[in-house]
Amino acid sequence: MEHPYSDIAFQQAAADLCRYGKIMYDRNWSPATSSNYSIRLNDACCALTSSGKHKGELSAADILVVDWQGQPLSAGKPSAETGLHTQLYRRDTNIGAVLHTHSPSAVLLSQIWPSNLLILQGWELQKALTGESTHLNAVRIPIFDNTQDIEQLASDVEQHMQQHGQGHAYLIRGHGIYTWGSDIHTCFRHLEALDHLLQYELQRRQLGLATTTE
Ligand SMILES: [Zn+2]
């Protein structure tokens, strides 16, 4: 098979995905083989976790390479949600990594949230998101209904981004979170910040306090 990517880049990406995979599994964000993580290799393909792997025990053999059509360029079975990763890489060459987890804060908050838009405002930790410089900004996190039709969902996400901007992340109701960044370290920082921000909103609701919504 032709190798349209560098082996060195793949080995580095695989090592990073395994390392962060262990961290995310240990945080309880990726239970029961759920979640998927990817890193851009070049302008045509990314390294992505294979379907159904234990995320706390990943090795390089559990990482495959797919192109922007989701076609495997190396051995392994792509995740069912590959299309949600490639949609992001296709639309923005500055995106270098995408992380999707089933963290309890994202799953629970998206399930109980009364609208399709969560607005984060007034939290200092918003500044962990690239480009955000003040807690005063409104960070808009859209919520999409869960579906097994990933092609349709990817199309809905793309349409939403064209209308409302790319933003930093989105939630899938009762399912989890997607976020992205210029590289895996930045992307993980976004994920970690968002987990805290979602927990703040979750606890605010539990306390019966008003939340920002539309
Ligand atoms: Zn998922």
CSV table of C-alpha atoms and ligand atoms in Angstrom, one decimal:
chain,number,residue,atom,x,y,z
A,1,MET,CA,0.0,0.0,0.0
A,2,GLU,CA,1.2,3.5,-0.9
A,3,HIS,CA,2.2,5.5,2.2
A,4,PRO,CA,1.0,9.1,1.8
A,5,TYR,CA,2.2,10.0,5.3
A,6,SER,CA,5.4,9.9,7.2
A,7,ASP,CA,6.1,6.9,9.5
A,8,ILE,CA,7.8,9.2,12.0
A,9,ALA,CA,4.7,11.4,12.1
A,10,PHE,CA,2.5,8.4,12.6
A,11,GLN,CA,4.6,7.0,15.4
A,12,GLN,CA,4.6,10.3,17.2
A,13,ALA,CA,0.9,10.7,16.8
A,14,ALA,CA,0.2,7.1,18.0
A,15,ALA,CA,2.4,7.6,21.1
A,16,ASP,CA,0.5,10.8,21.9
A,17,LEU,CA,-2.9,9.1,21.4
A,18,CYS,CA,-1.9,6.2,23.7
A,19,ARG,CA,-0.5,8.5,26.4
A,20,TYR,CA,-3.6,10.8,26.4
A,21,GLY,CA,-5.9,7.8,26.0
A,22,LYS,CA,-4.6,6.5,29.4
A,23,ILE,CA,-5.1,9.9,31.0
A,24,MET,CA,-8.7,10.2,29.7
A,25,TYR,CA,-9.6,6.7,30.6
A,26,ASP,CA,-8.2,7.3,34.2
A,27,ARG,CA,-10.4,10.4,34.4
A,28,ASN,CA,-13.5,8.3,33.7
A,29,TRP,CA,-14.2,10.1,30.4
A,30,SER,CA,-13.9,7.0,28.1
A,31,PRO,CA,-15.6,4.0,29.7
A,32,ALA,CA,-16.2,0.6,28.1
A,33,THR,CA,-14.2,1.2,24.9
A,34,SER,CA,-16.2,4.4,24.1
A,35,SER,CA,-14.7,7.6,22.7
A,36,ASN,CA,-12.3,8.3,19.9
A,37,TYR,CA,-9.3,10.4,19.4
A,38,SER,CA,-7.3,11.6,16.4
A,39,ILE,CA,-4.3,13.7,15.3
A,40,ARG,CA,-3.7,15.2,11.9
A,41,LEU,CA,-0.7,13.8,10.1
A,42,ASN,CA,-0.8,16.1,7.0
A,43,ASP,CA,-3.3,17.8,4.7
A,44,ALA,CA,-4.8,14.5,3.6
A,45,CYS,CA,-5.1,12.1,6.6
A,46,CYS,CA,-5.1,11.6,10.3
A,47,ALA,CA,-4.2,9.0,12.9
A,48,LEU,CA,-7.3,7.7,14.7
A,49,THR,CA,-8.2,5.2,17.3
A,50,SER,CA,-9.6,1.9,15.9
A,51,SER,CA,-13.1,0.9,16.8
A,52,GLY,CA,-13.8,-0.9,20.1
A,53,LYS,CA,-10.5,-0.6,21.8
A,54,HIS,CA,-10.0,-0.2,25.6
A,55,LYS,CA,-8.9,3.4,25.8
A,56,GLY,CA,-6.8,2.9,28.9
A,57,GLU,CA,-4.7,0.2,27.2
A,58,LEU,CA,-4.1,1.6,23.8
A,59,SER,CA,-0.9,0.6,21.8
A,60,ALA,CA,0.2,1.8,18.4
A,61,ALA,CA,-1.4,-1.3,16.9
A,62,ASP,CA,-4.8,0.2,18.0
A,63,ILE,CA,-4.2,3.4,15.9
A,64,LEU,CA,-5.0,3.5,12.2
A,65,VAL,CA,-4.7,6.1,9.5
A,66,VAL,CA,-7.8,7.4,7.5
A,67,ASP,CA,-8.2,9.9,4.8
A,68,TRP,CA,-10.8,12.7,4.7
A,69,GLN,CA,-13.3,10.3,3.2
A,70,GLY,CA,-12.8,8.0,6.2
A,71,GLN,CA,-11.1,5.4,4.1
A,72,PRO,CA,-8.4,3.4,6.0
A,73,LEU,CA,-4.9,3.9,4.7
A,74,SER,CA,-3.5,1.3,7.2
A,75,ALA,CA,-4.7,-1.8,9.0
A,76,GLY,CA,-7.6,-1.5,11.5
A,77,LYS,CA,-11.3,-0.8,11.7
A,78,PRO,CA,-12.2,2.9,11.8
A,79,SER,CA,-14.5,4.1,14.5
A,80,ALA,CA,-18.2,4.5,13.5
A,81,GLU,CA,-17.8,8.2,14.3
A,82,THR,CA,-14.8,8.8,11.9
A,83,GLY,CA,-16.9,11.2,9.9
A,84,LEU,CA,-17.2,13.6,12.8
A,85,HIS,CA,-13.4,13.8,12.9
A,86,THR,CA,-12.8,14.2,9.2
A,87,GLN,CA,-15.6,16.9,8.9
A,88,LEU,CA,-13.4,19.1,11.2
A,89,TYR,CA,-10.1,18.4,9.5
A,90,ARG,CA,-11.6,19.1,6.1
A,91,ARG,CA,-13.1,22.4,7.1
A,92,ASP,CA,-10.1,23.9,9.0
A,93,THR,CA,-6.4,23.2,8.2
A,94,ASN,CA,-5.5,24.7,11.7
A,95,ILE,CA,-7.2,21.8,13.4
A,96,GLY,CA,-4.4,19.4,14.4
A,97,ALA,CA,-6.3,17.1,16.8
A,98,VAL,CA,-9.9,16.1,17.7
A,99,LEU,CA,-11.0,14.5,21.0
A,100,HIS,CA,-14.3,12.9,21.6
A,101,THR,CA,-15.2,11.4,25.0
A,102,HIS,CA,-18.2,10.2,26.9
A,103,SER,CA,-17.4,12.2,30.1
A,104,PRO,CA,-20.2,12.1,32.6
A,105,SER,CA,-20.5,15.9,32.7
A,106,ALA,CA,-21.0,16.1,28.9
A,107,VAL,CA,-23.4,13.1,28.8
A,108,LEU,CA,-25.5,14.1,31.7
A,109,LEU,CA,-25.7,17.9,31.1
A,110,SER,CA,-26.5,17.4,27.4
A,111,GLN,CA,-29.3,15.0,28.3
A,112,ILE,CA,-31.0,17.3,30.7
A,113,TRP,CA,-30.3,20.7,29.0
A,114,PRO,CA,-33.6,22.2,28.0
A,115,SER,CA,-32.4,23.7,24.6
A,116,ASN,CA,-30.0,23.1,21.8
A,117,LEU,CA,-27.6,25.7,23.0
A,118,LEU,CA,-25.4,26.0,26.1
A,119,ILE,CA,-23.8,29.3,26.7
A,120,LEU,CA,-20.8,29.5,29.0
A,121,GLN,CA,-20.3,32.9,30.5
A,122,GLY,CA,-18.7,34.4,33.6
A,123,TRP,CA,-16.2,31.6,34.2
A,124,GLU,CA,-12.4,32.3,34.4
A,125,LEU,CA,-11.6,28.9,32.9
A,126,GLN,CA,-13.2,29.9,29.6
A,127,LYS,CA,-9.8,31.5,28.9
A,128,ALA,CA,-8.3,28.0,28.6
A,129,LEU,CA,-10.0,27.9,25.2
A,130,THR,CA,-7.9,29.2,22.3
A,131,GLY,CA,-8.7,32.8,21.5
A,132,GLU,CA,-10.8,33.5,24.6
A,133,SER,CA,-9.3,36.3,26.6
A,134,THR,CA,-12.0,37.1,29.1
A,135,HIS,CA,-14.6,35.5,31.3
A,136,LEU,CA,-17.1,38.1,29.9
A,137,ASN,CA,-17.4,36.4,26.5
A,138,ALA,CA,-20.3,34.1,25.7
A,139,VAL,CA,-18.9,30.7,24.7
A,140,ARG,CA,-21.6,29.0,22.7
A,141,ILE,CA,-21.8,25.2,22.8
A,142,PRO,CA,-24.4,23.7,20.5
A,143,ILE,CA,-26.1,20.5,21.4
A,144,PHE,CA,-27.1,18.0,18.7
A,145,ASP,CA,-29.6,15.1,19.2
A,146,ASN,CA,-27.9,11.8,19.3
A,147,THR,CA,-28.2,9.5,16.2
A,148,GLN,CA,-26.6,6.5,14.7
A,149,ASP,CA,-26.6,8.2,11.3
A,150,ILE,CA,-23.1,9.8,11.6
A,151,GLU,CA,-23.1,11.0,8.0
A,152,GLN,CA,-26.2,13.0,8.7
A,153,LEU,CA,-24.9,14.3,12.0
A,154,ALA,CA,-21.6,15.4,10.3
A,155,SER,CA,-23.6,17.3,7.7
A,156,ASP,CA,-25.7,18.9,10.4
A,157,VAL,CA,-22.6,20.0,12.4
A,158,GLU,CA,-21.0,21.4,9.2
A,159,GLN,CA,-24.2,23.4,8.4
A,160,HIS,CA,-24.4,24.7,11.9
A,161,MET,CA,-20.7,25.8,11.8
A,162,GLN,CA,-21.3,27.6,8.5
A,163,GLN,CA,-24.2,29.5,10.0
A,164,HIS,CA,-22.9,30.2,13.5
A,165,GLY,CA,-19.2,29.8,13.4
A,166,GLN,CA,-16.9,26.9,14.3
A,167,GLY,CA,-16.8,27.5,18.0
A,168,HIS,CA,-14.7,25.4,20.4
A,169,ALA,CA,-16.8,22.3,20.9
A,170,TYR,CA,-20.2,20.7,20.6
A,171,LEU,CA,-22.3,18.2,22.6
A,172,ILE,CA,-24.3,15.2,21.4
A,173,ARG,CA,-27.3,14.6,23.6
A,174,GLY,CA,-26.9,11.8,26.1
A,175,HIS,CA,-23.7,10.8,24.3
A,176,GLY,CA,-20.7,13.0,24.8
A,177,ILE,CA,-18.5,15.9,23.7
A,178,TYR,CA,-16.4,16.8,20.6
A,179,THR,CA,-13.6,19.4,20.9
A,180,TRP,CA,-10.6,20.2,18.8
A,181,GLY,CA,-7.3,22.2,18.8
A,182,SER,CA,-4.2,23.1,16.9
A,183,ASP,CA,-2.4,20.1,18.4
A,184,ILE,CA,-3.1,17.3,20.8
A,185,HIS,CA,-1.9,19.2,23.9
A,186,THR,CA,-4.1,22.2,23.1
A,187,CYS,CA,-7.0,19.9,22.4
A,188,PHE,CA,-6.6,18.1,25.7
A,189,ARG,CA,-6.4,21.5,27.5
A,190,HIS,CA,-9.8,22.4,25.9
A,191,LEU,CA,-11.3,19.1,26.9
A,192,GLU,CA,-10.1,19.4,30.5
A,193,ALA,CA,-11.4,23.0,30.7
A,194,LEU,CA,-14.7,22.1,29.2
A,195,ASP,CA,-15.2,19.2,31.6
A,196,HIS,CA,-14.8,21.6,34.5
A,197,LEU,CA,-17.1,24.2,32.8
A,198,LEU,CA,-19.7,21.6,32.2
A,199,GLN,CA,-19.5,20.5,35.8
A,200,TYR,CA,-20.0,24.1,37.0
A,201,GLU,CA,-23.2,24.3,34.8
A,202,LEU,CA,-24.4,20.9,36.0
A,203,GLN,CA,-24.0,21.8,39.6
A,204,ARG,CA,-25.6,25.2,39.1
A,205,ARG,CA,-28.7,23.4,37.7
A,206,GLN,CA,-28.6,21.0,40.7
A,207,LEU,CA,-28.6,24.0,43.0
A,208,GLY,CA,-31.7,25.3,41.1
A,209,LEU,CA,-29.9,28.4,40.0
A,210,ALA,CA,-30.7,30.2,36.7
A,211,THR,CA,-28.6,29.2,33.7
A,212,THR,CA,-27.8,31.0,30.5
A,213,THR,CA,-29.7,29.6,27.7
A,214,GLU,CA,-31.7,30.6,24.6
B,1,ZN,ZN,-19.1,8.4,21.0
